[in-house]
Amino acid sequence: MAEFPQITDTTFEKEVLQSELPVLVDFWAPWCGPCKMVTPILEELAGEYGGRLKVAKLNVDDNPGTAAKYGIFSIPSILLFKEGQVATQIVGAVPKKHFVEKLDPLL
Amino acid sequence: MEKHDVIIVGGGPAGLTAGLYAARSRMDILLLEKLTPGGQVLTTAMVENYPGFEEAISGSDLVAKMEKQARGFGLQVEIKSVEKIAQEGSLKKMIADGEEYLSKAVIVATGVEPKLLGIPGEKELRGKGVSYCATCDGPFFRDKEVVVIGGGDSAVEEAIYLTRFAKRVRLIHRRDQLRAAKIVQERAFSNEKVEVVWDTVATRINGEQFVQSVDVKNVKTGREDNVETSGIFLYVGVKPNSDLFDFKIDADQRGFLRTDENMRTSVEGIYAVGDVRSKQLRQIVTATGEGATAAFAVQKYLEDLTP
Ligand SMILES: Cc1cc2nc3c(=O)[nH]c(=O)nc-3n(C[C@H](O)[C@H](O)[C@H](O)COP(=O)(O)OP(=O)(O)OC[C@H]3O[C@@H](n4cnc5c(N)ncnc54)[C@H](O)[C@@H]3O)c2cc1C
């Protein structure tokens, strides 16, 4: 199982906003069951889009600043950041197909 | 193309238990799950009515145990979303994420998903205060006002759960009594933070970037009102994930699959278990019982096929 890089309030600017590659950030928390549902899908995406996309996680419990900044009120929320901007957002546990449909045109 | 004796579609408690029993009888079996095994139980904070756990167990711990147990006996799981189930001669064919699977029998354990209320603002503000999962999103509403819509077990239980975080929880229900189990009702009525708003329906969710209020209407008096709130949790019923078949299969008028007592549907070789089945009580304990029943019935069916 791939270990995703963990983004924090401190590293967000550098790791996500200034990243060369687009970054898919999974806003999650340990108490959220459905967050576990998307992990295997993110692992597959990380493999399939390797080199074109970075996949990372942000624990909203430990990093409330970034979660609040992006108005996260529901998790899992998966946001695609391109050149420092939110390019698309997926809320809730949805099948892989939905991710691919949203990501393909943007990558 | 992969071929198995039995394919189970859906890895909630019903599918996992069918898998456990089928694996123990050494059937050639595969479980296809579109997300990760666990189903709705992953969205349940605490389960206190599954026998054997005298202290409430968290939903995700409970299904993790079920999954581990089934896998321990050899159940294989693939993360694939089944789009279609068709007949292929005497076999069944499943199309899942572009791949095809064949089997002699299929156990459909796809469960249900929450119904949308279908009012303006609901879709637009999803994830911005509109939620279908209190255990996921409750902590975002610390010291805020929230509204729960519904009157069944899930609605009332989740309303009580939300009092851990929210300042006040208004439970808006369209009738003048709740459908939830009596013990759950009693807890809601004695909880100072829960306020039940009877005979009332929500008509519109308002907010620019985030939920700010909900318009409501009393169905008896016709009086309209606006309730300020930061969060709206919707538990207004469920719909079956039964829209998969390329052939006719017997279902009730809401789309739940009809079966006999051995979980056989109207189509030979297709079994249905758990919440997707037409029945009265949709719970983990019934789902697991049905999973076991179907696995046993499938075993008999396969034995009769190969004399
Ligand atoms: C908030 C809430 C609280 C609850 N509390 C309790 C409680 O305290 N006690 C209790 O006993 N019950 C409770 N329940 C009910 C209980 O969760 C269900 O009865 C039970 O999960 C039904 O199990 P199932 O396996 O039939 O379906 P589900 O749990 O719905 O699982 C179905 C699985 O099938 C998968 N699936 C669906 N379609 C496809 C497809 N096309 N391809 C592949 N996979 C697919 C889904 O991803 C899911 O994993 C609660 C439910 C909710 C929503």
CSV table of N, CA and C and ligand atoms in Angstrom, one decimal, chain A residues 37, chain B residues 9-15 32-36 38-41 43-44 46-49 80-83 109-112 154 157-158 235 241 244 273-276 282-285 287, ligand 1:
chain,number,residue,atom,x,y,z
A,37,MET,N,-13.0,4.8,2.5
A,37,MET,CA,-13.5,4.2,1.3
A,37,MET,C,-12.8,4.7,0.1
B,9,VAL,N,-21.8,-9.1,-5.4
B,9,VAL,CA,-21.7,-7.7,-5.8
B,9,VAL,C,-22.0,-6.9,-4.6
B,10,GLY,N,-21.1,-6.2,-4.0
B,10,GLY,CA,-21.3,-5.3,-2.8
B,10,GLY,C,-20.7,-5.9,-1.6
B,11,GLY,N,-19.9,-5.1,-0.9
B,11,GLY,CA,-19.1,-5.6,0.3
B,11,GLY,C,-19.6,-4.9,1.6
B,12,GLY,N,-20.9,-4.8,1.8
B,12,GLY,CA,-21.4,-4.4,3.1
B,12,GLY,C,-21.5,-5.6,4.0
B,13,PRO,N,-22.2,-5.5,5.1
B,13,PRO,CA,-22.4,-6.7,6.0
B,13,PRO,C,-23.0,-7.9,5.3
B,14,ALA,N,-24.0,-7.6,4.4
B,14,ALA,CA,-24.6,-8.7,3.7
B,14,ALA,C,-23.6,-9.5,2.8
B,15,GLY,N,-22.9,-8.7,2.0
B,15,GLY,CA,-22.0,-9.3,1.0
B,15,GLY,C,-20.8,-10.0,1.7
B,32,LEU,N,-17.0,-8.3,-5.6
B,32,LEU,CA,-16.7,-7.0,-6.3
B,32,LEU,C,-17.3,-5.9,-5.5
B,33,GLU,N,-16.5,-4.9,-5.1
B,33,GLU,CA,-17.0,-3.8,-4.3
B,33,GLU,C,-16.5,-2.5,-5.0
B,34,LYS,N,-17.5,-1.5,-5.1
B,34,LYS,CA,-17.1,-0.3,-5.8
B,34,LYS,C,-16.2,0.7,-5.0
B,35,LEU,N,-16.3,0.7,-3.7
B,35,LEU,CA,-15.5,1.6,-3.0
B,35,LEU,C,-14.5,0.8,-2.1
B,36,THR,N,-14.8,0.6,-0.9
B,36,THR,CA,-14.0,-0.3,-0.1
B,36,THR,C,-15.0,-1.1,0.8
B,38,GLY,N,-17.4,-2.5,3.5
B,38,GLY,CA,-17.9,-1.8,4.7
B,38,GLY,C,-19.3,-1.3,4.6
B,39,GLY,N,-19.6,-0.7,3.4
B,39,GLY,CA,-21.0,-0.2,3.2
B,39,GLY,C,-21.4,0.9,4.1
B,40,GLN,N,-22.7,0.9,4.3
B,40,GLN,CA,-23.2,2.0,5.1
B,40,GLN,C,-22.7,2.0,6.6
B,41,VAL,N,-22.3,0.8,7.0
B,41,VAL,CA,-21.8,0.8,8.4
B,41,VAL,C,-20.6,1.7,8.7
B,43,THR,N,-20.5,4.6,7.8
B,43,THR,CA,-21.0,5.9,8.1
B,43,THR,C,-21.7,5.9,9.4
B,44,THR,N,-21.7,4.8,10.1
B,44,THR,CA,-22.4,4.8,11.4
B,44,THR,C,-21.4,4.9,12.6
B,46,MET,N,-21.8,4.6,16.0
B,46,MET,CA,-21.9,3.6,17.0
B,46,MET,C,-23.0,2.6,16.7
B,47,VAL,N,-22.7,1.3,16.8
B,47,VAL,CA,-23.7,0.3,16.7
B,47,VAL,C,-24.0,-0.3,18.0
B,48,GLU,N,-25.2,-0.3,18.5
B,48,GLU,CA,-25.4,-0.9,19.8
B,48,GLU,C,-26.5,-2.0,19.8
B,49,ASN,N,-26.9,-2.4,18.6
B,49,ASN,CA,-27.9,-3.5,18.5
B,49,ASN,C,-27.4,-4.7,17.7
B,80,LYS,N,-14.1,-2.9,-7.8
B,80,LYS,CA,-14.7,-2.7,-9.1
B,80,LYS,C,-16.1,-2.3,-8.9
B,81,SER,N,-16.6,-1.4,-9.7
B,81,SER,CA,-18.0,-1.0,-9.7
B,81,SER,C,-18.8,-1.7,-10.8
B,82,VAL,N,-19.7,-2.5,-10.4
B,82,VAL,CA,-20.5,-3.2,-11.4
B,82,VAL,C,-21.5,-2.3,-12.1
B,83,GLU,N,-21.4,-2.2,-13.4
B,83,GLU,CA,-22.4,-1.3,-14.1
B,83,GLU,C,-23.5,-2.1,-14.6
B,109,ALA,N,-25.7,-7.7,-3.3
B,109,ALA,CA,-25.6,-7.2,-2.0
B,109,ALA,C,-25.3,-5.7,-2.0
B,110,THR,N,-25.9,-5.0,-2.9
B,110,THR,CA,-25.5,-3.6,-3.3
B,110,THR,C,-26.1,-2.6,-2.3
B,111,GLY,N,-27.0,-3.0,-1.4
B,111,GLY,CA,-27.5,-2.0,-0.4
B,111,GLY,C,-28.3,-0.9,-1.0
B,112,VAL,N,-28.2,0.2,-0.2
B,112,VAL,CA,-29.1,1.4,-0.6
B,112,VAL,C,-28.2,2.6,-0.5
B,154,SER,N,-32.2,6.4,11.6
B,154,SER,CA,-31.0,7.1,11.2
B,154,SER,C,-31.1,8.5,11.6
B,157,GLU,N,-31.0,9.0,15.5
B,157,GLU,CA,-29.8,8.6,16.1
B,157,GLU,C,-28.7,9.6,15.8
B,158,GLU,N,-28.7,10.0,14.5
B,158,GLU,CA,-27.6,11.0,14.1
B,158,GLU,C,-27.9,12.4,14.7
B,235,TYR,N,-31.7,12.8,6.3
B,235,TYR,CA,-31.9,11.4,6.4
B,235,TYR,C,-33.4,11.2,6.1
B,241,ASN,N,-29.9,0.2,-4.6
B,241,ASN,CA,-29.0,0.1,-5.8
B,241,ASN,C,-29.3,-1.1,-6.6
B,244,LEU,N,-29.3,-2.4,-12.2
B,244,LEU,CA,-28.1,-3.0,-12.8
B,244,LEU,C,-28.4,-4.0,-13.8
B,273,VAL,N,-29.6,-10.0,-1.2
B,273,VAL,CA,-29.5,-10.0,0.3
B,273,VAL,C,-29.3,-8.6,0.8
B,274,GLY,N,-29.7,-8.4,2.0
B,274,GLY,CA,-29.4,-7.1,2.7
B,274,GLY,C,-30.4,-6.0,2.3
B,275,ASP,N,-30.0,-4.8,2.5
B,275,ASP,CA,-30.9,-3.6,2.3
B,275,ASP,C,-31.5,-3.5,0.9
B,276,VAL,N,-30.9,-4.1,-0.1
B,276,VAL,CA,-31.4,-4.0,-1.5
B,276,VAL,C,-32.7,-4.8,-1.6
B,282,ARG,N,-34.4,-3.1,7.8
B,282,ARG,CA,-33.1,-3.0,7.2
B,282,ARG,C,-32.0,-2.7,8.3
B,283,GLN,N,-31.3,-3.7,8.7
B,283,GLN,CA,-30.3,-3.6,9.8
B,283,GLN,C,-29.2,-4.5,9.5
B,284,ILE,N,-28.1,-4.3,10.2
B,284,ILE,CA,-26.9,-5.2,10.0
B,284,ILE,C,-27.2,-6.6,10.4
B,285,VAL,N,-28.0,-6.8,11.4
B,285,VAL,CA,-28.3,-8.2,11.8
B,285,VAL,C,-29.1,-9.0,10.8
B,287,ALA,N,-29.1,-8.2,7.5
B,287,ALA,CA,-28.2,-8.3,6.4
B,287,ALA,C,-27.3,-9.5,6.5
C,1,LIG,C1,-26.6,6.5,9.6
C,1,LIG,C2,-26.9,5.1,9.6
C,1,LIG,C3,-27.0,4.4,10.9
C,1,LIG,C4,-27.3,3.1,11.0
C,1,LIG,N1,-27.3,2.5,12.2
C,1,LIG,C5,-27.5,1.2,12.3
C,1,LIG,C6,-27.4,0.5,13.6
C,1,LIG,O1,-27.2,1.1,14.6
C,1,LIG,N2,-27.7,-0.8,13.6
C,1,LIG,C7,-28.0,-1.6,12.5
C,1,LIG,O2,-28.2,-2.8,12.6
C,1,LIG,N3,-28.1,-1.0,11.3
C,1,LIG,C8,-27.8,0.4,11.2
C,1,LIG,N4,-27.9,1.0,9.9
C,1,LIG,C9,-28.4,0.2,8.8
C,1,LIG,C10,-27.2,-0.7,8.2
C,1,LIG,O3,-26.1,0.0,8.0
C,1,LIG,C11,-27.7,-1.5,7.0
C,1,LIG,O4,-28.8,-2.2,7.2
C,1,LIG,C12,-26.6,-2.4,6.5
C,1,LIG,O5,-25.4,-1.7,6.2
C,1,LIG,C13,-27.0,-3.1,5.2
C,1,LIG,O6,-26.0,-3.9,4.7
C,1,LIG,P1,-25.9,-4.3,3.2
C,1,LIG,O7,-24.7,-5.1,3.1
C,1,LIG,O8,-27.2,-4.8,2.7
C,1,LIG,O9,-25.7,-2.9,2.4
C,1,LIG,P2,-24.7,-1.7,2.5
C,1,LIG,O10,-24.2,-1.6,3.8
C,1,LIG,O11,-25.4,-0.6,1.8
C,1,LIG,O12,-23.5,-2.2,1.5
C,1,LIG,C14,-23.6,-2.2,0.1
C,1,LIG,C15,-22.2,-2.2,-0.5
C,1,LIG,O13,-22.4,-2.5,-1.9
C,1,LIG,C16,-21.5,-1.6,-2.6
C,1,LIG,N5,-22.1,-1.4,-4.0
C,1,LIG,C17,-23.2,-0.8,-4.3
C,1,LIG,N6,-23.4,-0.8,-5.6
C,1,LIG,C18,-22.4,-1.5,-6.2
C,1,LIG,C19,-22.0,-1.8,-7.5
C,1,LIG,N7,-22.7,-1.5,-8.6
C,1,LIG,N8,-20.8,-2.5,-7.7
C,1,LIG,C20,-20.0,-2.9,-6.6
C,1,LIG,N9,-20.4,-2.6,-5.3
C,1,LIG,C21,-21.5,-1.9,-5.1
C,1,LIG,C22,-21.5,-0.3,-1.8
C,1,LIG,O14,-20.4,0.4,-2.1
C,1,LIG,C23,-21.5,-0.9,-0.4
C,1,LIG,O15,-20.2,-1.1,0.1
C,1,LIG,C24,-27.6,2.3,9.8
C,1,LIG,C25,-27.6,3.0,8.6
C,1,LIG,C26,-27.2,4.3,8.5
C,1,LIG,C27,-27.2,5.0,7.1
